[in-house]
Coordinates of C-alpha atoms and ligand atoms in Angstrom, one line a residue:
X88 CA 10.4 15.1 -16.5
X89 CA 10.0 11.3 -17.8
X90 CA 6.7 10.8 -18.4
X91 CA 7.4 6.7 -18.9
X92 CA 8.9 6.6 -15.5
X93 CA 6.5 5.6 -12.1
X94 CA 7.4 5.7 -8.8
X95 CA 5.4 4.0 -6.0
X96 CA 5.6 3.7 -2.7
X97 CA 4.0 1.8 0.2
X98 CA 4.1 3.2 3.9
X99 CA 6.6 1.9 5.5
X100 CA 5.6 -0.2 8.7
X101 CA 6.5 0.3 12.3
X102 CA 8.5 -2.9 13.2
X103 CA 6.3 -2.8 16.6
X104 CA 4.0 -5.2 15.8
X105 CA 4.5 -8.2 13.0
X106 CA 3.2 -7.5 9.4
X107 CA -0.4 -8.4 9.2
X108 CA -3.6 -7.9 7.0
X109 CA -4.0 -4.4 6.9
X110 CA -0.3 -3.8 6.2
X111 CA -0.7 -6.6 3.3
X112 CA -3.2 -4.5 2.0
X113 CA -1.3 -1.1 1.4
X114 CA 1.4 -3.4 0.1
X115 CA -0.9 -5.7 -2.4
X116 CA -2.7 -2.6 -3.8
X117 CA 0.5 -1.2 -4.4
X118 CA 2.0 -4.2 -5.9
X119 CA -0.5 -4.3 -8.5
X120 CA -1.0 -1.2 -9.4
X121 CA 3.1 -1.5 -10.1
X122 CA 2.8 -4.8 -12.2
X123 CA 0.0 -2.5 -14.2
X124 CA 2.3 0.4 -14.7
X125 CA 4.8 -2.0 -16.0
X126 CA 2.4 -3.5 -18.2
X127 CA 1.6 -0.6 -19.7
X128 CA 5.6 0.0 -20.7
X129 CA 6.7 2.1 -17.6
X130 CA 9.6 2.2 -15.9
X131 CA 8.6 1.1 -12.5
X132 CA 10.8 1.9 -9.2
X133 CA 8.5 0.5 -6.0
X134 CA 9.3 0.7 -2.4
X135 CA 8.2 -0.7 0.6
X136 CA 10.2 -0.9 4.2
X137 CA 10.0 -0.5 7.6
X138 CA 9.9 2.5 10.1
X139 CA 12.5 1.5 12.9
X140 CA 12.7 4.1 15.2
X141 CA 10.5 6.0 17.9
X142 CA 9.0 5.4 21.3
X143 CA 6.8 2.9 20.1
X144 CA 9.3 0.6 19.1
X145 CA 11.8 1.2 21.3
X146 CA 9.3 0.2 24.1
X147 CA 8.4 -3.1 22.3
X148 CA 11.7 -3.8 22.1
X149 CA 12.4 -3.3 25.7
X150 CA 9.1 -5.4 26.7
X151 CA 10.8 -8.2 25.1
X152 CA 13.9 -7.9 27.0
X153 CA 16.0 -6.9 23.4
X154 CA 18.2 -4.3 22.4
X155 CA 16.5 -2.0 20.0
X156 CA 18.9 -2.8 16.9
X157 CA 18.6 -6.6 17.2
X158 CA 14.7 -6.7 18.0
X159 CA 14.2 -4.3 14.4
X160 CA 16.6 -6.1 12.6
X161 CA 14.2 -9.7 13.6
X162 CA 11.0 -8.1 12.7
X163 CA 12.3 -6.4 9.6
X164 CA 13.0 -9.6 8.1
X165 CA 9.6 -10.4 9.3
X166 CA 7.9 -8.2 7.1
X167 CA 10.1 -8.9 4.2
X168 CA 9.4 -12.4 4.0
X169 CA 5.8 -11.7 3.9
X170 CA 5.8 -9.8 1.4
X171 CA 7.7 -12.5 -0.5
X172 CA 5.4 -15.1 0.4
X173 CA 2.6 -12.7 -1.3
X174 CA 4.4 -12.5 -4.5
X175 CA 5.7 -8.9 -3.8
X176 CA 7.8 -7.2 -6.6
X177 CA 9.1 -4.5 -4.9
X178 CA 12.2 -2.9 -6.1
X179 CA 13.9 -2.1 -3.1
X180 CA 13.0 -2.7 1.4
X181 CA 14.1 0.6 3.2
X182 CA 14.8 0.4 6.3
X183 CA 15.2 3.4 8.6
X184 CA 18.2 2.4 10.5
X185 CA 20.2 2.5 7.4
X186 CA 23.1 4.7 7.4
X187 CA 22.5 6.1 4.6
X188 CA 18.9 6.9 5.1
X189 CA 20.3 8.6 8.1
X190 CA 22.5 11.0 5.6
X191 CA 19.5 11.9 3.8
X192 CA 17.6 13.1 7.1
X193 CA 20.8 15.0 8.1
X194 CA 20.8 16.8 4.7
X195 CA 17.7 17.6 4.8
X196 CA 17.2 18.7 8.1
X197 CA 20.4 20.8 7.5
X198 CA 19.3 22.5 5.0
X199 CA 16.1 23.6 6.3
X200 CA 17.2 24.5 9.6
X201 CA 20.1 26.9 7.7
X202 CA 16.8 28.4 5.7
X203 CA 15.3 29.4 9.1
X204 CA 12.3 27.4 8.9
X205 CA 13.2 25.2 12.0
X206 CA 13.3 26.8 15.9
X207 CA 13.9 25.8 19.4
X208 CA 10.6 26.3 21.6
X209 CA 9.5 24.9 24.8
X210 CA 6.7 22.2 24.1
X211 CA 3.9 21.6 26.5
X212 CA 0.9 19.2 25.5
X213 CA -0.2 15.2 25.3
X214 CA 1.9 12.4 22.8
X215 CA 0.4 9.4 22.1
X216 CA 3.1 7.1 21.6
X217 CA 0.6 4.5 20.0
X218 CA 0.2 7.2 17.3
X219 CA 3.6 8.9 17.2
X220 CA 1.7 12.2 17.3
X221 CA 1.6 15.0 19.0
X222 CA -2.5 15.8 20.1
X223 CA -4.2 18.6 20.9
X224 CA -7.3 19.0 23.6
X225 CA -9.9 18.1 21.3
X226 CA -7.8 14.8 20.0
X227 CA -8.4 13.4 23.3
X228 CA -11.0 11.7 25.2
X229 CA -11.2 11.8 29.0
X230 CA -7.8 13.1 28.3
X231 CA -6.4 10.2 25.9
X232 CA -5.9 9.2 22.9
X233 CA -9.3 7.1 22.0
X234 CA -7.4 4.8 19.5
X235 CA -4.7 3.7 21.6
X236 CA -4.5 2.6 25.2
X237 CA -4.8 5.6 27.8
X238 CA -1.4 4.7 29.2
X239 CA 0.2 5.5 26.0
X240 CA -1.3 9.1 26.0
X241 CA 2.0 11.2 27.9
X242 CA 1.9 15.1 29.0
X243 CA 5.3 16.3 27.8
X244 CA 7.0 19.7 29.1
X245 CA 10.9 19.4 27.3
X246 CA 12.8 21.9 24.8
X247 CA 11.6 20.8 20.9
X248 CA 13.1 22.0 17.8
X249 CA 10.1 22.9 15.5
X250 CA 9.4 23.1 12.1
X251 CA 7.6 26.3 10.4
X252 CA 4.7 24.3 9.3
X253 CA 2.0 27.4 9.7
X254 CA 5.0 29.3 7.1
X255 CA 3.3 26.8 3.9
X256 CA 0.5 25.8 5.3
X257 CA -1.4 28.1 3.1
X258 CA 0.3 27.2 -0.3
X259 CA -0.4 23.5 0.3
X260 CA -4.0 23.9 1.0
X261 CA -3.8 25.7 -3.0
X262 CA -1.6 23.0 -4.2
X263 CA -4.6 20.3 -2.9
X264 CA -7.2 22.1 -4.0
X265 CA -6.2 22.5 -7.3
X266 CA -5.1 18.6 -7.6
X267 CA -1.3 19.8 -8.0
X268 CA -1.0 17.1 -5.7
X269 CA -4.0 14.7 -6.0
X270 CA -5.9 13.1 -3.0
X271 CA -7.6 9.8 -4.3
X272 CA -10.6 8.6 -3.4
X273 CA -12.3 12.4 -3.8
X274 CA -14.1 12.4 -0.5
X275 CA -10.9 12.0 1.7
X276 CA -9.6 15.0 -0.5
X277 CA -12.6 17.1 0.8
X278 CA -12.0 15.6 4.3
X279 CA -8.3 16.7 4.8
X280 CA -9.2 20.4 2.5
X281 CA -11.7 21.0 5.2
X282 CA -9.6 20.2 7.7
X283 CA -6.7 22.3 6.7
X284 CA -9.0 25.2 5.7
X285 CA -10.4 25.1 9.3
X286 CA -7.0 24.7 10.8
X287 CA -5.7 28.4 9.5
X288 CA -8.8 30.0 9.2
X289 CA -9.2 29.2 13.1
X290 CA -5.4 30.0 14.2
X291 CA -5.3 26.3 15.3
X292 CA -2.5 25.0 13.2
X293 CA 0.8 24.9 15.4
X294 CA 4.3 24.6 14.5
X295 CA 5.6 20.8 14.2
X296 CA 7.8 19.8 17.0
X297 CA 10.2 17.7 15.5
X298 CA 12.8 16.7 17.8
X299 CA 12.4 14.8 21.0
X300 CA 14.8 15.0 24.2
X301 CA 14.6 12.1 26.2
X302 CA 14.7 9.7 23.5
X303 CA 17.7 6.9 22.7
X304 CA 16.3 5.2 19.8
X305 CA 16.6 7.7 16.8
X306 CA 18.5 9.9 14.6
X307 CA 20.3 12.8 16.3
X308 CA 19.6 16.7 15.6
X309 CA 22.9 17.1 14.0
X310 CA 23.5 20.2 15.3
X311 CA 22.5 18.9 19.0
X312 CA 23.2 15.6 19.4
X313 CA 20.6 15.6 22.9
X314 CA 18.0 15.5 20.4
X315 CA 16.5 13.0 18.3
X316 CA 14.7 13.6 15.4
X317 CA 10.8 13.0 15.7
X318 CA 9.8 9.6 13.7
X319 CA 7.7 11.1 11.1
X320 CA 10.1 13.9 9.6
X321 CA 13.0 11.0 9.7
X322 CA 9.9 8.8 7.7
X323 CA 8.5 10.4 5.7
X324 CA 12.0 11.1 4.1
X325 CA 12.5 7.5 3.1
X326 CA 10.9 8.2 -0.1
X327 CA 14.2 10.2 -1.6
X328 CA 16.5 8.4 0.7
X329 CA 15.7 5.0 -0.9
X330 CA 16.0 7.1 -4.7
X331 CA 19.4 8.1 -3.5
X332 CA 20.5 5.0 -2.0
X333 CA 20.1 3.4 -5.6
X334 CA 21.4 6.2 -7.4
X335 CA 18.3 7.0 -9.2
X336 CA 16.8 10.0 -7.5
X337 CA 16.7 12.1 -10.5
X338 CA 15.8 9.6 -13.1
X339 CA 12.4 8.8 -10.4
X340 CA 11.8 11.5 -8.4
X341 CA 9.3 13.1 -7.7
X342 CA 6.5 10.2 -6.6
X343 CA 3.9 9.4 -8.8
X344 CA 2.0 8.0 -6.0
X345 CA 2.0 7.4 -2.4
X346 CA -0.2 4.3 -1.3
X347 CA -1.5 5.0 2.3
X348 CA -3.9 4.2 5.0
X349 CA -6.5 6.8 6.1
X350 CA -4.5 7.4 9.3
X351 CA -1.4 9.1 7.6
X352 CA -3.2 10.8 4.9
X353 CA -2.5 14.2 7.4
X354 CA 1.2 12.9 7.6
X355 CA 1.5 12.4 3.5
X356 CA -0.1 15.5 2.7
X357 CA -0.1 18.4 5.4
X358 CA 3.2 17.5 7.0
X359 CA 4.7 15.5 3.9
X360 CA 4.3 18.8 1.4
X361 CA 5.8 21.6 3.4
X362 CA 8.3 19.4 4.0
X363 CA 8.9 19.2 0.4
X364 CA 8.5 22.8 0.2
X365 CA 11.3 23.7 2.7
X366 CA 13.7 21.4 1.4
X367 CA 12.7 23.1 -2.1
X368 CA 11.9 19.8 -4.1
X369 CA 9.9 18.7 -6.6
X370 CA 6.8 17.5 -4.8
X371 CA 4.6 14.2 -5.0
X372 CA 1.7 13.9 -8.0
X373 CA -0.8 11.8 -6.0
X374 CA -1.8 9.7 -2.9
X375 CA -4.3 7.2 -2.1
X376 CA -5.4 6.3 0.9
X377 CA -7.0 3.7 1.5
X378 CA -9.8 2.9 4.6
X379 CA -9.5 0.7 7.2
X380 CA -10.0 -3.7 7.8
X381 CA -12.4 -4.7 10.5
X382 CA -12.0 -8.5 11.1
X383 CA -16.0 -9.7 11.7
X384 CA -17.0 -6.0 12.7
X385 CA -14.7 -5.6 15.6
X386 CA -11.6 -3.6 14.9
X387 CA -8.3 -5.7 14.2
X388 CA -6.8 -6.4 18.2
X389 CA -3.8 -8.9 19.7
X390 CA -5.5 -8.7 22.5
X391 CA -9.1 -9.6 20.8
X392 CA -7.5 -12.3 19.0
X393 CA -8.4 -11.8 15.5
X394 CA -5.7 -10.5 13.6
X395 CA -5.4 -12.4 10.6
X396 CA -1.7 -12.7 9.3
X397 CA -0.6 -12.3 5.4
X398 CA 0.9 -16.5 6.4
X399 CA -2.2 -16.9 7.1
X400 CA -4.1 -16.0 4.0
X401 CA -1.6 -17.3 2.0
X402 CA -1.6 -21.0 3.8
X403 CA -5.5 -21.3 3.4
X404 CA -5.8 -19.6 -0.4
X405 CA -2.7 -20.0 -1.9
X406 CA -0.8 -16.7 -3.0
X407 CA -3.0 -15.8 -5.4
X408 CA -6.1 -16.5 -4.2
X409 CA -4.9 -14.2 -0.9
X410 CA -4.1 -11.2 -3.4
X411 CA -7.4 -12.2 -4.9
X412 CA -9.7 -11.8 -1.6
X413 CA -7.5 -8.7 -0.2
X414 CA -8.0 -6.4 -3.4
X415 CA -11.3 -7.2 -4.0
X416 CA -12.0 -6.4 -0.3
X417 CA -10.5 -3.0 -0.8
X418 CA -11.8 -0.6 1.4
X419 CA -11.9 2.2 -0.9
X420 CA -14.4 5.0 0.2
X421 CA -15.2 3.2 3.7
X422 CA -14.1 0.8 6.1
X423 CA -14.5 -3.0 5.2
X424 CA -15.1 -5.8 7.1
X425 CA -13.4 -8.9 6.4
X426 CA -12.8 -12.6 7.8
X427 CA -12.3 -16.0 7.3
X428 CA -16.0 -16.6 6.8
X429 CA -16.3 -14.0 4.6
X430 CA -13.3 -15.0 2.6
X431 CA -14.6 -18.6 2.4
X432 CA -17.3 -17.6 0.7
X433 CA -16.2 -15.3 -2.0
X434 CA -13.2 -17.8 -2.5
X435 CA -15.0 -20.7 -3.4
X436 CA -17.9 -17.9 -5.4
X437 CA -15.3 -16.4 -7.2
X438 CA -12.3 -18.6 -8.0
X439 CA -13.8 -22.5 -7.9
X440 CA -16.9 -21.9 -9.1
X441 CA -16.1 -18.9 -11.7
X442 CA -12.7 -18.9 -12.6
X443 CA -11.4 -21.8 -11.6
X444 CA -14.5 -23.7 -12.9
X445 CA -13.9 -22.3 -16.4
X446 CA -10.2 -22.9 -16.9
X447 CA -10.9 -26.6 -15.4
X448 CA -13.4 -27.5 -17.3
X449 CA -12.0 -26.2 -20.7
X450 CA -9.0 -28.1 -20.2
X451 CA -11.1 -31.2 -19.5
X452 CA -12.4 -31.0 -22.7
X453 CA -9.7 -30.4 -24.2
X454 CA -8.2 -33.3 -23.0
X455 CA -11.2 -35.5 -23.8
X456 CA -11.6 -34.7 -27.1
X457 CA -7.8 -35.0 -27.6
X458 CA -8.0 -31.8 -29.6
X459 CA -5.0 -30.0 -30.4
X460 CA -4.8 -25.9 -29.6
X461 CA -4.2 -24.0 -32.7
X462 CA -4.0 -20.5 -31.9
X463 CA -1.3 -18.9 -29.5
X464 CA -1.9 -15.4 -30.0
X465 CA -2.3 -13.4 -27.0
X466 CA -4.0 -10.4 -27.4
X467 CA -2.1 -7.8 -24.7
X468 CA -5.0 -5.7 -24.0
X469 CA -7.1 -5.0 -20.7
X470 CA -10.8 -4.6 -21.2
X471 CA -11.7 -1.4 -22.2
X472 CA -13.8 -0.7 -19.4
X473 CA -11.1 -1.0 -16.9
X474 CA -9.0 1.7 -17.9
X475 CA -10.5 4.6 -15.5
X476 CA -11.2 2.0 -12.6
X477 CA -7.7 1.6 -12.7
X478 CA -6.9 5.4 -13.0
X479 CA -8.6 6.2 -9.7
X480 CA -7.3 2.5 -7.9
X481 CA -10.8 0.9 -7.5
X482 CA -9.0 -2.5 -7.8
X483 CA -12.3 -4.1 -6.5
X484 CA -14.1 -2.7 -9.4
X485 CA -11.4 -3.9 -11.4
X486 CA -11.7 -7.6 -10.5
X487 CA -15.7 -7.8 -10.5
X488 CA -15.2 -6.4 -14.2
X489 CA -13.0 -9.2 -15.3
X490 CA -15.2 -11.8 -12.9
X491 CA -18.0 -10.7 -14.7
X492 CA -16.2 -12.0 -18.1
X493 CA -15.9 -15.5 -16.6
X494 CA -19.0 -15.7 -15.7
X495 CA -19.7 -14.7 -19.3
X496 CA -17.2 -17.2 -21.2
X497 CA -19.1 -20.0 -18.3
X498 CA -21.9 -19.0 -19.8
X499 CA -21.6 -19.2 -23.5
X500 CA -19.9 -22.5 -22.9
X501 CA -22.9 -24.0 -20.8
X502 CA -25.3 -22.2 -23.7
X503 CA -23.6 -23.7 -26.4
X504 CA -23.6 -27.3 -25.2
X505 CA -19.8 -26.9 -26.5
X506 CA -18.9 -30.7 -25.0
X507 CA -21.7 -32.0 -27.6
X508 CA -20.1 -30.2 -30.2
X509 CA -17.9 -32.1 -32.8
X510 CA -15.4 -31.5 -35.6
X511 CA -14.9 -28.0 -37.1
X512 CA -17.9 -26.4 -35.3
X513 CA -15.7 -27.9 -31.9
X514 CA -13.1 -26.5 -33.4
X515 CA -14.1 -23.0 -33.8
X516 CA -16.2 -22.2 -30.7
X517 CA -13.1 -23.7 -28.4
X518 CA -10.7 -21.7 -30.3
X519 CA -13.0 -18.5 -29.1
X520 CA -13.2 -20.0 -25.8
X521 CA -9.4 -20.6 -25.5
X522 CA -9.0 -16.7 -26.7
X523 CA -11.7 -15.0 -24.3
X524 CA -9.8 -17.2 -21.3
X525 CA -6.3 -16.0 -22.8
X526 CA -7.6 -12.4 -22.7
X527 CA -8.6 -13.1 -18.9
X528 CA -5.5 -14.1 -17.6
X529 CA -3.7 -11.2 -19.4
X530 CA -6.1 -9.0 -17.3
X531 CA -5.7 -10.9 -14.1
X532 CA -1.9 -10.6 -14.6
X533 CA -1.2 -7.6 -12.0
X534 CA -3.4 -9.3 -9.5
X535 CA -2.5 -12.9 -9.4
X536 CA 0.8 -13.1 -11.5
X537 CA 1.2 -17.2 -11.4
X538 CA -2.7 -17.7 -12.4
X539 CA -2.1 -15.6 -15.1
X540 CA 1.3 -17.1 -16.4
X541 CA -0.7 -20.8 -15.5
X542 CA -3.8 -20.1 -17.9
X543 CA -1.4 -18.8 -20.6
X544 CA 1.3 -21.4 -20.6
X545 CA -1.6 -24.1 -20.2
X546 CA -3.3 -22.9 -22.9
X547 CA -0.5 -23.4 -25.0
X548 CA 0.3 -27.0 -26.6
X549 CA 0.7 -28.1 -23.1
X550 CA -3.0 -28.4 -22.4
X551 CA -3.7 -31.7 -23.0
X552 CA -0.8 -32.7 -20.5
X553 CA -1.8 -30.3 -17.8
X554 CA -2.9 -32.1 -14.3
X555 CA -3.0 -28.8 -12.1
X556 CA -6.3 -28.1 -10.6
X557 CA -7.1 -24.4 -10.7
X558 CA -8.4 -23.1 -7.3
X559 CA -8.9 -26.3 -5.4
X560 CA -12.0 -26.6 -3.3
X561 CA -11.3 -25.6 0.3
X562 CA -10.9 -28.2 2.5
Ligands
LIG49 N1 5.3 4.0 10.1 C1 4.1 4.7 9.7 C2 4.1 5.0 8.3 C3 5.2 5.9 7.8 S1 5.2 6.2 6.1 C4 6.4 7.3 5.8 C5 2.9 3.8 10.1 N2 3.1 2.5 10.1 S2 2.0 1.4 10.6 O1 2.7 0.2 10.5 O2 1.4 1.8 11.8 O3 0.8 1.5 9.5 C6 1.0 1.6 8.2 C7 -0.3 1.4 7.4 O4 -0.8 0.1 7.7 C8 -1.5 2.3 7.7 O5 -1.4 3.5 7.1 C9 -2.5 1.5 6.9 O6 -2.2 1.6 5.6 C10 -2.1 0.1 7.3 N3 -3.0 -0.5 8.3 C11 -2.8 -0.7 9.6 N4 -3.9 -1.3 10.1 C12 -4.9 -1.4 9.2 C13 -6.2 -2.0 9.1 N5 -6.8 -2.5 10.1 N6 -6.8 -1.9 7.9 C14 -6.2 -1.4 6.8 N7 -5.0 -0.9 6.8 C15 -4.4 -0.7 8.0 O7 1.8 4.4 10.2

């Protein structure tokens, strides 16, 4: 296998609701861990898209009085303009009514269902359409789904084709244990272990029913057109469809990583790997899921009126600054609580008064003692200390590191009275100055692409002319 290839995905988003913070943040990790790989010399393929079929959003479509085709195709383009306005460098958008990610469900499905490993069975139990899942007694409370509203909880009786899921279920709980395929951050590997473990030691693990009767809006059983196929096995194979669409599938496959959301870790790991395992392909090296925004400690809600949109963010910090406050609120082993107030502050903390400070007030000098950069060298290096934050995606720890580096380089220049400073000893100690801030925007590089390319293009001969101001003060 090529070792200097990495493929990276993002989930891809239910076109249901419009993209907002929590999406942005799946998609922004992702994006810089992607601008890192390629700045380490790999060959990068990254996906993102959006997840077009189901009950969910065939019923949002309906509320709005739309036919499901022309209400997916309007908020598809919704998502992919946001993720341009956030400085996305995906390589590919997926989209699920593709035709050709159709081909490479109906191959797939084909090929397991002539193995044997797919059945048709009468299912009986509760769906919550908010979740596109199928739940059990103990999912529910008072007899729905506690994270979506009760309405959306439904008590099927219909024909389902299944899926042998209890057939691998053992040989993927050995291939997560023994990080074949790696769960990152640790404790969510212990959570879904556990819960696996538990699941066949207790008999509870049921087949996956994977085909739905009654429903218009998704890709047929090909062998019984009645059916469609249920939204998570059509999904989930959007990762080799989109390999295959661009005629790459065995230059990339399999994954290097799958960036999720807590929610789906089950889906991307349970569901995703005996999948993989049917369809005999190579499977996935590693997922990491991230937690879950709270906006001001109340969870993100239309109808509580505080979901904060990726425009947003982008219209009140500028694209970098947004990638800025979303990474280094990562929820990594937790949930996080974020907001505007909270955003404020480490804004004007972090990038006027630290980083933007520095780079402002180095160029003023510059300017004011007319003095003429002599060194271009960029040293292409990331702080040693970085390395393994970035190996396990703490892109929070990541940024504090390099902030704590500005506040170093502020320091030295505050110490050293460097604007009293004249002639060759000037000369000298700004040179080091000009270096340390070069060095910083090579590191920032995957998180805020146009302040890194700003620092090292201003820090060229161009210095003296520069008029930008760095990080504005909020107004
Ligand atoms: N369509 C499926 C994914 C299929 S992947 C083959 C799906 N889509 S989703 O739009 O509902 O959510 C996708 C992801 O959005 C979640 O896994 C999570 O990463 C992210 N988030 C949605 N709300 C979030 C927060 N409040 N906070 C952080 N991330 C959240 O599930």
């Amino acid at each position: 296998m090529d070792k200097n290839k990495f493929y990276i995905t993002t989930p891809i988003y239910y076109v249901n609701d419009e993209p907002h913070v929590g999406h942005a943040l799946s998609t922004v990790c992702a994006d810089i861990i992607a601008r890192y790989q390629r700045s380490l010399g790999k060959e990068v393929f990254f996906l993102t898209g959006t997840d077009e079929y189901g009950a969910k959003v065939l019923l949002k479509a309906k509320s709005e009085g739309k036919e499901p085709q022309q209400f997916v195709d309007s908020v598809a383009k919704e998502f992919e303009k946001a993720w341009k306005l956030l400085n996305v460098s995906n390589d590919i958008f997926i989209r699920t009514t593709d035709p050709r990610h159709k081909k490479n469900v109906e191959e797939f499905i084909n090929k397991v269902y002539q193995k044997g490993d797919i059945y048709k069975s009468e299912y009986e139990g509760y769906y919550c359409i908010g979740c596109e899942e199928f739940k059990v007694e103990r999912d529910l409370i008072e007899g729905h789904c506690p994270v979506h509203r009760p309405e959306q909880t439904v008590f099927q009786r219909e024909e389902n084709y299944f899926f042998k899921l209890t057939k691998y279920a053992t040989q993927v709980l050995e291939i997560l244990e023994n990080d074949e395929y790696q769960i990152l951050p640790k404790q969510k590997k212990h959570e879904i272990v556990t819960k696996l473990r538990d699941a066949i030691e207790k008999n509870e693990l049921p087949d996956l029913s994977i085909s739905r009767e009654n429903l218009d809006w998704g890709i047929r059983i090909p062998w019984d057109e009645k059916h469609a196929i249920y939204v998570w096995f059509d999904a989930l194979l959007n990762y080799s469809s989109a390999l295959k669409m661009k005629d790459i599938y065995d230059k990339f496959w399999p994954a290097d990583l799958h960036v999720v959301g807590k929610d789906i870790l089950w889906f991307h790991t349970t569901i995703w790997l005996s999948m993989l395992l049917a369809g005999e392909e190579e499977l996935p090296k590693q997922v990491f899921a991230t937690s879950y925004f709270t906006i001001d400690g109340q969870k993100m809600s239309k109808s509580l009126g505080n979901v904060i949109r990726p425009a947003d963010l982008v219209e009140k910090y500028g694209v970098d600054g947004a990638r800025y406050l979303l990474a280094t609120s990562l929820p990594y082993h937790d949930d996080g609580d974020i907001g505007y107030l909270k955003f404020d502050t480490r804004y004007t903390a972090d990038l006027v008064n630290n980083l933007g400070n520095l780079v402002n007030r180095v160029v003023g000098l510059i300017k004011k003692k007319d003095y003429t950069i002599k060194n271009f060298e960029l040293e292409q290096d990331y702080f040693s200390e970085l390395e393994p934050l970035f190996n396990e995606y703490k892109l929070h720890e990541v940024l504090q590191q390099i902030l704590m580096h500005v506040s170093k380089v502020n320091l030295k220049i505050s110490e050293e009275k460097l604007w009293e400073k004249e002639g060759e000893e000037f000369s000298t100690k700004i040179e080091s100055v000009v270096k340390s801030i070069r060095q910083i925007g090579y590191n920032l590089a995957p998180f805020m692409p146009n302040t890194s390319l700003f620092i090292n293009h201003t820090f060229a001969e161009s210095a003296k002319e520069s008029e930008q101001v760095l990080f504005p003060r909020l107004t």
